[in-house]
Coordinates of C-alpha atoms in Angstrom, one line a residue:
M1 CA -12.7 -12.1 42.8
K2 CA -9.4 -11.0 41.0
I3 CA -9.0 -9.6 38.0
A4 CA -5.2 -9.4 36.2
V5 CA -4.3 -7.4 34.3
I6 CA -1.5 -8.4 31.5
G7 CA 1.5 -6.9 29.9
E8 CA 0.9 -7.1 26.0
T9 CA 3.7 -9.4 24.7
R10 CA 3.3 -9.6 21.4
P11 CA 5.9 -7.6 18.4
D12 CA 5.0 -3.5 18.9
E13 CA 1.6 -3.6 21.1
R14 CA 2.5 -1.1 23.4
R15 CA -1.7 -0.1 24.4
V16 CA -2.6 -1.5 28.0
A17 CA -6.2 -3.4 28.6
L18 CA -6.8 -0.5 31.7
V19 CA -6.2 2.8 32.1
P20 CA -4.9 3.7 36.3
G21 CA -7.8 5.6 35.2
L22 CA -11.0 3.1 35.0
V23 CA -9.4 0.5 38.3
S24 CA -11.3 2.6 40.9
R25 CA -15.2 1.5 38.7
L26 CA -14.1 -1.6 39.1
A27 CA -13.8 -0.9 43.0
D28 CA -17.7 -2.6 43.4
V29 CA -17.4 -5.6 41.4
V30 CA -14.1 -7.8 42.6
E31 CA -11.6 -8.2 45.7
E32 CA -8.1 -7.2 43.9
V33 CA -7.3 -5.6 40.3
A34 CA -3.9 -6.8 39.8
V35 CA -1.2 -5.3 36.9
E36 CA 2.2 -7.2 36.4
P37 CA 5.1 -4.0 36.5
G38 CA 5.1 -2.4 33.7
A39 CA 2.0 -3.5 31.7
G40 CA 0.8 0.7 31.6
A41 CA 4.3 1.4 30.0
A42 CA 4.8 1.0 27.1
A43 CA 1.3 4.0 27.2
G44 CA 2.5 5.8 29.6
F45 CA 1.6 4.6 32.8
T46 CA 3.1 3.5 35.6
D47 CA 3.4 0.8 38.6
E48 CA 2.8 3.9 41.0
D49 CA 0.4 5.0 39.0
Y50 CA -1.6 1.8 39.0
R51 CA -0.8 2.0 42.9
Q52 CA -2.3 4.8 43.7
A53 CA -5.3 4.0 41.4
G54 CA -6.6 1.6 44.0
A55 CA -4.5 -1.7 41.6
T56 CA -2.0 -3.8 43.2
V57 CA 1.5 -4.8 41.3
S58 CA 2.7 -8.2 41.4
G59 CA 4.3 -10.8 38.7
D60 CA 2.1 -12.8 40.5
A61 CA -0.7 -10.8 38.8
L62 CA -2.3 -13.5 36.7
R63 CA -2.1 -16.6 39.6
G64 CA -6.2 -17.5 40.4
A65 CA -7.2 -14.7 39.0
G66 CA -10.9 -14.4 38.0
V67 CA -11.0 -13.0 34.7
V68 CA -8.1 -11.1 32.3
L69 CA -7.7 -8.7 30.5
S70 CA -5.6 -8.1 28.0
V71 CA -5.1 -6.3 24.6
Q72 CA -3.6 -9.4 21.8
P73 CA -4.5 -13.0 23.3
I74 CA -3.3 -14.5 26.4
P75 CA -0.4 -16.3 25.1
E76 CA -1.7 -19.8 25.5
F77 CA 1.3 -21.4 27.9
R78 CA -0.4 -18.9 30.7
L79 CA -3.5 -19.8 30.3
G80 CA -2.2 -22.5 33.4
E81 CA -1.7 -19.9 35.6
L82 CA -5.6 -19.0 36.0
A83 CA -8.2 -19.5 38.1
P84 CA -10.4 -22.5 36.7
G85 CA -12.9 -21.0 34.6
A86 CA -11.1 -17.8 34.6
I87 CA -13.1 -14.9 31.9
T88 CA -10.3 -13.6 29.5
I89 CA -11.1 -10.7 27.4
S90 CA -9.1 -9.3 24.4
F91 CA -9.0 -9.1 20.9
L92 CA -9.7 -13.0 19.4
P93 CA -9.3 -13.3 16.0
A94 CA -10.0 -17.1 16.1
A95 CA -9.0 -18.1 12.5
Q96 CA -5.2 -17.3 13.4
E97 CA -6.0 -18.7 17.7
L98 CA -7.3 -22.1 17.0
D99 CA -4.9 -23.5 18.8
L100 CA -5.6 -20.6 21.8
V101 CA -9.2 -21.0 21.2
R102 CA -8.9 -25.1 21.9
A103 CA -6.7 -24.8 24.6
L104 CA -9.1 -21.9 25.9
R105 CA -12.3 -25.1 25.7
D106 CA -10.7 -27.6 27.8
G107 CA -10.5 -25.5 29.5
G108 CA -13.2 -24.4 30.4
H109 CA -13.4 -21.1 30.2
T110 CA -15.1 -18.2 28.7
A111 CA -13.0 -16.1 26.0
L112 CA -14.8 -12.9 24.7
A113 CA -13.3 -10.9 21.3
M114 CA -13.8 -8.1 21.7
E115 CA -14.1 -7.4 17.5
L116 CA -17.6 -9.1 18.0
V117 CA -19.5 -7.2 19.9
P118 CA -22.4 -6.6 17.8
R119 CA -22.8 -3.2 16.5
I120 CA -25.5 -2.1 17.8
S121 CA -26.1 1.2 19.9
R122 CA -26.8 -0.4 22.7
A123 CA -23.0 -2.1 22.3
Q124 CA -21.4 1.8 21.4
A125 CA -19.6 2.2 24.9
M126 CA -18.1 -1.1 24.6
D127 CA -17.1 -1.6 20.2
A128 CA -13.5 -1.2 20.6
L129 CA -13.5 -2.4 16.6
S130 CA -15.1 1.9 16.2
S131 CA -12.5 3.1 19.2
Q132 CA -9.1 1.6 17.2
S133 CA -10.4 2.5 13.9
F134 CA -11.3 6.1 15.3
V135 CA -7.3 6.7 16.4
A136 CA -6.6 4.6 13.3
G137 CA -8.2 7.5 10.8
Y138 CA -6.2 10.7 12.9
R139 CA -2.9 8.6 12.4
A140 CA -3.0 7.7 9.2
A141 CA -4.1 11.7 8.1
I142 CA -1.0 12.8 10.5
V143 CA 1.8 9.7 8.8
A144 CA 0.4 11.6 5.5
A145 CA 2.0 14.5 5.9
E146 CA 4.4 13.8 7.3
R147 CA 5.8 12.2 4.4
L148 CA 4.3 14.3 2.1
P149 CA 7.4 16.3 0.7
R150 CA 4.5 19.1 0.3
F151 CA 3.0 21.2 3.0
L152 CA -1.0 20.8 3.4
P153 CA -2.6 23.7 4.0
L154 CA -3.2 27.0 1.3
S155 CA -0.7 29.1 1.7
M156 CA -1.0 32.6 1.2
T157 CA 3.0 35.0 1.5
A158 CA 4.7 37.6 0.1
S159 CA 6.8 35.2 -1.6
G160 CA 3.6 33.2 -3.6
T161 CA 0.6 31.6 -2.9
I162 CA 0.9 28.2 -2.3
R163 CA -1.6 25.9 -3.5
P164 CA -3.9 22.8 -1.0
A165 CA -2.8 19.8 -1.1
T166 CA -5.5 16.8 -2.0
V167 CA -6.2 14.5 0.2
L168 CA -8.3 11.6 -0.9
V169 CA -9.9 8.5 1.1
L170 CA -11.7 5.8 0.3
G171 CA -13.5 4.6 3.0
A172 CA -15.8 6.6 5.4
G173 CA -16.0 4.3 8.2
V174 CA -14.5 5.2 11.0
A175 CA -11.0 5.3 10.4
G176 CA -11.8 7.3 7.1
L177 CA -15.0 10.2 8.4
Q178 CA -11.7 10.1 10.7
A179 CA -8.7 11.0 8.5
I180 CA -11.1 12.9 6.3
A181 CA -11.7 15.0 9.7
T182 CA -8.0 15.5 11.2
S183 CA -7.2 15.8 7.1
R184 CA -9.4 19.3 6.7
R185 CA -8.1 20.8 10.0
L186 CA -4.8 20.2 8.8
G187 CA -6.2 23.0 5.2
A188 CA -6.1 19.5 3.0
V189 CA -9.1 19.7 0.2
V190 CA -9.9 16.9 1.2
R191 CA -12.5 14.6 -1.3
A192 CA -14.2 10.8 0.4
Y193 CA -15.4 7.7 -1.5
D194 CA -17.7 5.2 0.0
V195 CA -19.8 2.6 -2.2
R196 CA -22.5 2.2 1.0
A197 CA -24.8 5.8 -0.5
A198 CA -25.3 6.9 3.4
S199 CA -21.9 8.1 3.5
S200 CA -21.8 10.8 1.4
D201 CA -24.2 13.0 3.9
E202 CA -21.2 11.9 6.5
V203 CA -18.4 13.0 4.5
R204 CA -19.9 16.1 3.1
S205 CA -20.5 16.7 7.0
L206 CA -17.7 17.1 7.6
G207 CA -16.9 19.7 4.3
A208 CA -15.0 17.6 2.1
E209 CA -16.5 16.6 -0.9
F210 CA -17.7 13.0 -1.9
V211 CA -16.9 11.3 -5.4
E212 CA -20.0 10.4 -7.3
L213 CA -19.2 6.8 -9.6
D214 CA -22.0 6.0 -12.1
L215 CA -21.5 2.5 -9.5
P216 CA -25.4 0.6 -7.4
T217 CA -24.3 0.9 -4.0
L218 CA -23.2 -1.4 -1.8
E219 CA -25.3 -1.5 1.7
G220 CA -24.5 -4.9 4.2
A221 CA -24.7 -5.8 7.3
G222 CA -23.6 -4.6 11.2
G223 CA -23.1 -1.1 9.3
Y224 CA -20.1 -2.7 6.6
A225 CA -19.8 -2.3 3.4
R226 CA -21.4 -6.0 1.1
E227 CA -18.9 -7.8 -0.6
M228 CA -18.7 -6.8 -4.6
T229 CA -18.0 -9.1 -7.8
E230 CA -15.0 -8.9 -9.6
E231 CA -16.8 -6.9 -12.7
R232 CA -17.7 -4.0 -10.0
S233 CA -14.5 -4.3 -8.7
R234 CA -12.9 -3.6 -11.7
Q235 CA -15.5 -0.9 -12.8
Q236 CA -15.2 0.9 -9.0
R237 CA -11.2 0.5 -10.0
E238 CA -11.9 2.6 -13.6
L239 CA -14.0 4.7 -12.2
L240 CA -11.5 5.8 -9.2
A241 CA -8.2 6.0 -11.8
P242 CA -8.8 9.9 -12.1
H243 CA -9.7 10.8 -9.1
V244 CA -6.4 8.7 -8.0
A245 CA -4.1 10.2 -9.9
D246 CA -5.0 13.4 -9.4
A247 CA -4.8 13.3 -5.6
D248 CA -1.0 14.5 -3.4
V249 CA -2.1 12.0 -0.5
L250 CA -4.5 8.8 -1.1
I251 CA -5.8 6.8 2.2
T252 CA -7.9 3.7 2.2
T253 CA -9.7 2.0 5.1
A254 CA -11.4 -0.4 3.7
A255 CA -11.4 -3.0 4.9
V256 CA -14.4 -6.0 7.5
P257 CA -13.4 -8.0 10.0
G258 CA -12.4 -11.9 9.3
R259 CA -12.6 -11.2 5.9
T260 CA -9.2 -10.2 3.4
A261 CA -10.1 -6.9 2.2
P262 CA -10.5 -6.0 -1.0
I263 CA -8.0 -3.9 -3.9
L264 CA -9.4 -0.9 -4.2
V265 CA -6.5 0.4 -6.4
T266 CA -3.6 -1.2 -8.6
A267 CA -0.1 -0.4 -8.7
D268 CA -1.3 0.9 -11.7
M269 CA -3.4 3.3 -10.3
V270 CA -1.0 4.3 -7.3
A271 CA 2.0 5.5 -10.3
A272 CA -0.2 7.9 -13.1
M273 CA 0.4 9.4 -9.3
R274 CA 2.9 12.1 -10.0
P275 CA 5.9 12.0 -8.2
G276 CA 6.4 12.5 -4.5
S277 CA 2.9 12.0 -3.8
V278 CA 1.7 9.5 -0.3
V279 CA 0.0 7.0 -0.2
V280 CA -1.4 5.3 3.2
D281 CA -3.6 1.8 3.7
L282 CA -4.7 1.0 6.5
A283 CA -5.8 -2.4 5.3
A284 CA -2.3 -3.1 4.8
E285 CA -2.7 -6.1 7.2
S286 CA -5.4 -7.8 5.5
G287 CA -4.1 -7.8 2.4
G288 CA -4.4 -4.6 2.0
N289 CA -6.5 -2.1 0.1
V290 CA -3.2 -1.0 -2.5
E291 CA -2.1 -3.2 -4.4
G292 CA 2.2 -4.0 -3.7
A293 CA 1.4 -2.1 0.3
K294 CA 2.9 -4.4 2.8
P295 CA 1.7 -4.0 6.6
G296 CA 5.1 -2.1 8.6
E297 CA 6.8 -1.3 5.8
E298 CA 6.8 1.4 3.7
V299 CA 7.9 0.4 -0.3
T300 CA 8.1 2.6 -3.4
I301 CA 5.7 1.9 -6.4
G302 CA 6.6 4.7 -9.2
G303 CA 8.3 7.6 -7.8
V304 CA 5.1 7.4 -4.6
L305 CA 6.0 6.2 -0.8
V306 CA 2.9 3.4 -0.5
W307 CA 3.2 2.9 2.9
G308 CA 1.7 0.0 5.5
G309 CA 0.0 0.0 9.0
A310 CA 0.1 -2.7 10.8
N311 CA -1.3 -1.7 14.0
V312 CA -1.6 1.5 13.8
P313 CA -3.6 1.6 16.8
S314 CA -0.2 0.9 19.0
Q315 CA 1.9 3.6 18.0
L316 CA -0.8 6.2 20.0
P317 CA -1.2 3.7 22.9
A318 CA -1.7 6.6 25.0
Q319 CA -5.2 7.2 23.9
A320 CA -5.9 4.4 22.0
S321 CA -5.2 3.0 25.6
Q322 CA -7.8 4.8 27.5
L323 CA -10.1 3.8 24.9
Y324 CA -10.4 0.4 24.6
S325 CA -10.0 0.5 28.7
T326 CA -12.9 1.9 28.9
N327 CA -14.6 -1.3 25.7
V328 CA -13.3 -3.9 28.3
V329 CA -14.4 -2.0 31.2
N330 CA -18.1 -1.9 30.4
L331 CA -18.4 -5.2 28.4
L332 CA -17.2 -6.4 31.8
L333 CA -19.6 -4.2 33.8
L334 CA -21.9 -6.4 32.1
L335 CA -21.6 -9.5 33.6
R336 CA -22.0 -7.8 36.8
S337 CA -24.8 -9.8 38.3
D338 CA -26.1 -10.9 42.1
D339 CA -23.7 -14.5 41.5
G340 CA -20.1 -11.9 40.9
L341 CA -19.6 -11.5 37.3
T342 CA -21.5 -14.0 35.5
P343 CA -22.0 -14.3 31.5
D344 CA -26.0 -14.1 30.7
F345 CA -26.6 -15.3 27.4
T346 CA -29.9 -13.6 27.0
D347 CA -27.7 -10.5 26.1
K348 CA -27.3 -10.2 22.1
I349 CA -24.1 -8.1 23.7
I350 CA -23.1 -10.9 25.3
A351 CA -24.0 -13.9 23.4
G352 CA -22.8 -12.2 19.8
C353 CA -18.9 -11.5 21.8
C354 CA -19.0 -15.6 23.3
V355 CA -16.1 -17.6 21.7
T356 CA -15.7 -21.1 24.9
H357 CA -17.6 -21.2 27.8
A358 CA -18.5 -24.1 30.3
G359 CA -16.7 -26.4 28.0
E360 CA -18.1 -25.1 24.7
I361 CA -17.0 -23.3 22.0
R362 CA -19.8 -21.0 21.4
H363 CA -19.2 -18.9 18.4
A364 CA -20.3 -20.6 15.2
P365 CA -18.0 -20.0 12.8
T366 CA -15.4 -20.9 15.5
R367 CA -16.7 -23.7 16.3
D368 CA -17.4 -24.9 12.4
L369 CA -12.9 -24.5 11.1
L370 CA -12.2 -26.6 14.5
D371 CA -14.8 -29.0 13.6
D372 CA -16.3 -29.4 17.2
P373 CA -20.2 -30.1 16.9
A374 CA -22.9 -27.9 18.8
T375 CA -23.8 -29.4 22.1

């Protein structure tokens, strides 16, 4: 069997699904690892790096492949190059890729979606959402520091003392915690808020202050927050408003895959911040936590710069690719059996992340969107 690593063609995608350093882990699993020319170039990995690692570099890498690895979903027009019943492993936002899902189903292919890997202890090494959120959280703090027209750390000089900047982080999941840790390392005073009670200890362990609001917590499934009512959302915004106004930097990270991000901060709240303040909204692609934020753009609201994130992990492609490819390889190795690479649907991880298999749509929410009867 051949594994193919394809070059990413979607705008601003610089990651690669397999880094050269992990090619050797697949040597006992498949006959050949084939990489398309230039697939890793944007992440800093040359074709020669792949050759030295034992991979084949070829423009026909995809032809006849039994497994294809990518970051973004494989383009539909390329499915005809695959071996019958091939396995695809990538991010696959099914609700936005229904035509592709149909084509994968009709081609009898097995499609595994990295964002659907269950958030259980045994799957941590395959959790691409967490690994890429880790990268995004770091990037958020660096973006804020770069765009803030003042120092982050306390600075004591012969010419006077410069007080540290204040950073407020909303959402203390993986991205939020990394944004907190990075902002602290840069010397800022950091405060954070999350609707989940368990987050308070994690925030404090990083040396940040947890913002206490007189509101009930909203613990949800899979480590995510439960969706809040509009009334609860309104009360939360009112209580957060003075904390937002007092911050030099606001970083928002509250997002749940497949859902529209909640509006945590209104445009009026942003306008109440000091001129020159910076807002970084990592949830901009899914609707935004900040009213007025636009993915991939910088806008100004009342003298405050609002940076909307778009494919943020791809902005640090080398490390993002390294982490992502580790997730992919670990998932791929879970398919290993005496018969080669075969999905075992008694395994909760495989069952949870499989979208299509053997002419069926196995992911129930996607099946419902396509009105495809279960078989």
